[in-house]
Amino acid sequence: MIKTKLLIFTLLLAICYSCGDDPVPKPKGFLRLDYPPAEYEEIALNLPFTFEKNTLAERIKNIKVDSKNQTYGIDIHYPTLKGTIYLTYIKVNEDNLIPLIRDSQNLTQEHTQKADAIESNLYSNNDHKVYGMFYEVGGNAASQSQFYVTDSVNHFLNGSLYFYAKPNFDSILPAADYLKKDIKHIMETLRWN
C-alpha cells in the first residue's frame, strides 16, 4: 500500500512539473504607421510666392506679417503627425542676402549637439529661379529637416520642421520621413510672384 501511494505521489509530482511552459522570448514589436498617399493643392495666398501643400495639413489660417521689414511667417500644421513646418519669407535687398544664408546655415549647425549627422543637399531650379539647400538632421535633434531657397535678387524663404513631442528619433522617424517629402515638394513647386 505504501508503495502504491508513493508511486501515485511520484507520478502526480512528475505530471505537475512536466506541465510547466518553457520560456518563449516575445517577438519584437514594431510601430506600424500608415500615412495616406500625399495629395497636393496649390496655395495661392496674398504672398510674394506660391507653392503646393499636402492636403493632410490643416488649412493655413494665420500669416504673420511685418510690413516694415517685408517678412511673412507661415505655419503648416500636421495635427495627425504632431508636426509643423515653419516658413519665413524675407524680402532680399543688396545688404541682407549673405547674412540670411549664413543665419540659416548657423541655425542648422546649432543642432549638432544632439544630431547624429547633418546631410546637406544643394537644390537648384533654373527655370523658376529657385536655389538653395535642404538639410536632413539625423538623431534626437529638435528639428529633423531645414531648408532655405532664394532667387538671389528679391526673395528668400527658409523653413524648418518641428514636432510637438520630445524628439526621440526612432519614434518620429516615419513622420519625419513623410514630412521631408512634403518639404522637398514645397521647394520643387515654389514660384516667386
XYZ file of C-alpha atoms in Angstrom:
193
model
C 0.000 0.000 0.000
C 2.788 2.397 0.833
C 4.471 1.524 -2.450
C 1.253 2.304 -4.350
C 0.810 5.661 -2.562
C 4.466 6.515 -3.183
C 4.110 5.580 -6.865
C 0.921 7.686 -7.268
C 2.531 10.625 -5.442
C 5.631 10.407 -7.663
C 3.504 10.238 -10.827
C 1.397 13.231 -9.738
C 4.537 15.181 -8.887
C 6.101 14.326 -12.265
C 2.909 15.331 -14.114
C 2.736 18.681 -12.273
C 6.338 19.591 -13.051
C 6.194 18.376 -16.630
C 3.252 20.673 -17.476
C 5.255 23.872 -16.982
C 5.595 26.157 -20.005
C 9.046 26.616 -21.415
C 10.001 30.292 -21.543
C 9.498 31.653 -25.054
C 11.008 35.015 -25.983
C 8.485 37.638 -27.025
C 8.765 38.775 -30.621
C 9.912 42.338 -31.161
C 7.079 44.744 -31.815
C 7.465 47.359 -34.492
C 5.442 50.536 -34.758
C 3.407 50.495 -37.942
C 2.296 53.886 -39.110
C 0.419 54.099 -42.363
C 0.107 57.571 -43.792
C -2.147 58.348 -46.714
C -0.525 58.984 -50.083
C 0.309 62.663 -50.394
C -2.162 64.803 -52.327
C -1.177 68.382 -53.015
C -3.061 71.596 -53.657
C -1.672 74.944 -54.740
C -1.581 77.588 -52.047
C -2.226 80.980 -53.561
C -2.274 83.361 -50.624
C -1.548 87.059 -50.779
C 2.206 86.414 -50.586
C 5.239 87.038 -52.800
C 5.329 83.303 -53.594
C 3.106 80.263 -54.160
C 3.656 76.562 -53.518
C 1.785 73.289 -53.203
C 0.802 71.995 -49.756
C -0.199 68.480 -48.718
C -3.954 68.216 -48.074
C -3.145 66.247 -44.898
C -2.017 69.545 -43.364
C -4.529 71.975 -41.908
C -5.650 74.946 -43.942
C -3.260 77.864 -43.393
C -5.224 80.125 -41.076
C -2.742 82.653 -39.833
C 0.003 84.532 -41.642
C 2.329 86.674 -39.555
C 3.150 89.867 -41.435
C 5.792 92.504 -40.714
C 5.132 95.152 -43.374
C 8.059 97.308 -42.323
C 10.634 94.559 -42.895
C 8.604 92.811 -45.611
C 8.638 89.452 -43.814
C 5.952 86.795 -43.597
C 5.628 83.803 -41.292
C 3.548 80.770 -42.222
C 2.940 77.667 -40.131
C 1.832 74.468 -41.863
C 0.334 72.238 -39.159
C 0.020 68.449 -39.455
C -2.098 67.502 -36.412
C -2.191 63.767 -37.177
C 1.624 63.703 -37.360
C 2.060 66.120 -34.443
C 4.412 68.263 -36.505
C 4.658 71.708 -38.073
C 6.654 73.128 -40.962
C 7.523 76.747 -40.176
C 8.177 79.010 -43.169
C 9.656 82.509 -43.020
C 9.821 84.753 -46.079
C 12.126 87.783 -46.149
C 12.445 90.362 -48.918
C 16.034 90.418 -50.165
C 18.000 93.622 -50.595
C 21.637 94.211 -51.517
C 22.760 94.019 -47.872
C 20.899 91.074 -46.385
C 21.234 88.020 -48.667
C 24.604 86.788 -47.347
C 23.584 87.263 -43.666
C 20.270 85.472 -44.330
C 22.039 82.469 -45.840
C 24.608 82.458 -43.035
C 21.863 82.627 -40.373
C 20.036 79.691 -41.978
C 23.210 77.629 -42.073
C 24.055 78.532 -38.462
C 20.553 77.573 -37.325
C 21.088 74.122 -38.779
C 24.533 73.815 -37.182
C 23.039 74.563 -33.740
C 21.565 71.053 -33.861
C 24.991 69.380 -33.958
C 24.944 68.821 -30.173
C 22.022 66.377 -30.427
C 22.251 65.349 -34.077
C 23.965 62.167 -35.197
C 24.512 63.593 -38.673
C 23.566 66.552 -40.837
C 23.333 65.907 -44.555
C 23.099 68.903 -46.871
C 21.687 68.712 -50.388
C 22.019 71.505 -52.910
C 18.787 72.466 -54.684
C 18.608 74.321 -57.996
C 15.693 75.035 -60.335
C 16.955 77.379 -63.050
C 13.596 77.554 -64.859
C 11.890 79.156 -61.858
C 14.978 80.770 -60.293
C 14.799 78.800 -57.050
C 18.159 77.953 -55.478
C 19.002 76.742 -52.009
C 19.884 73.960 -49.592
C 17.960 71.166 -47.908
C 19.318 69.774 -44.624
C 18.423 66.378 -43.175
C 19.219 66.196 -39.467
C 19.643 62.706 -38.024
C 19.309 61.762 -34.360
C 17.417 63.325 -31.461
C 17.672 66.912 -32.703
C 14.774 69.314 -32.238
C 14.365 69.827 -35.997
C 14.631 66.893 -38.416
C 14.716 68.985 -41.612
C 15.569 72.536 -42.561
C 15.922 74.381 -45.829
C 16.314 77.732 -47.475
C 15.660 78.901 -51.031
C 16.213 82.197 -52.802
C 16.274 83.745 -56.242
C 19.414 85.665 -55.125
C 17.815 89.002 -56.048
C 14.419 89.633 -54.417
C 13.216 86.658 -52.387
C 14.408 84.451 -49.519
C 12.416 81.667 -47.824
C 13.600 79.393 -45.059
C 11.763 76.603 -43.327
C 12.144 74.032 -40.602
C 10.277 71.002 -39.338
C 9.468 70.602 -35.645
C 7.405 68.041 -33.772
C 5.192 68.748 -30.746
C 6.742 65.856 -28.814
C 10.155 65.454 -27.233
C 12.466 64.285 -30.009
C 13.034 60.544 -29.992
C 14.492 59.717 -33.359
C 13.142 56.171 -33.579
C 9.552 57.100 -32.793
C 9.286 60.190 -35.029
C 11.275 58.761 -37.941
C 8.241 57.640 -40.028
C 6.541 61.028 -39.637
C 9.824 62.872 -40.245
C 10.398 60.940 -43.472
C 6.846 61.679 -44.630
C 7.223 65.414 -43.934
C 10.683 65.590 -45.532
C 8.992 64.616 -48.781
C 6.485 67.435 -48.258
C 9.293 69.933 -47.666
C 11.008 68.824 -50.860
C 7.687 69.178 -52.690
C 7.305 72.726 -51.342
C 10.781 73.540 -52.674
C 10.034 71.966 -56.060
C 6.692 73.746 -56.540
C 7.753 77.142 -55.177
C 7.154 80.034 -57.572
C 8.090 83.648 -56.903
C 5.450 86.310 -57.629
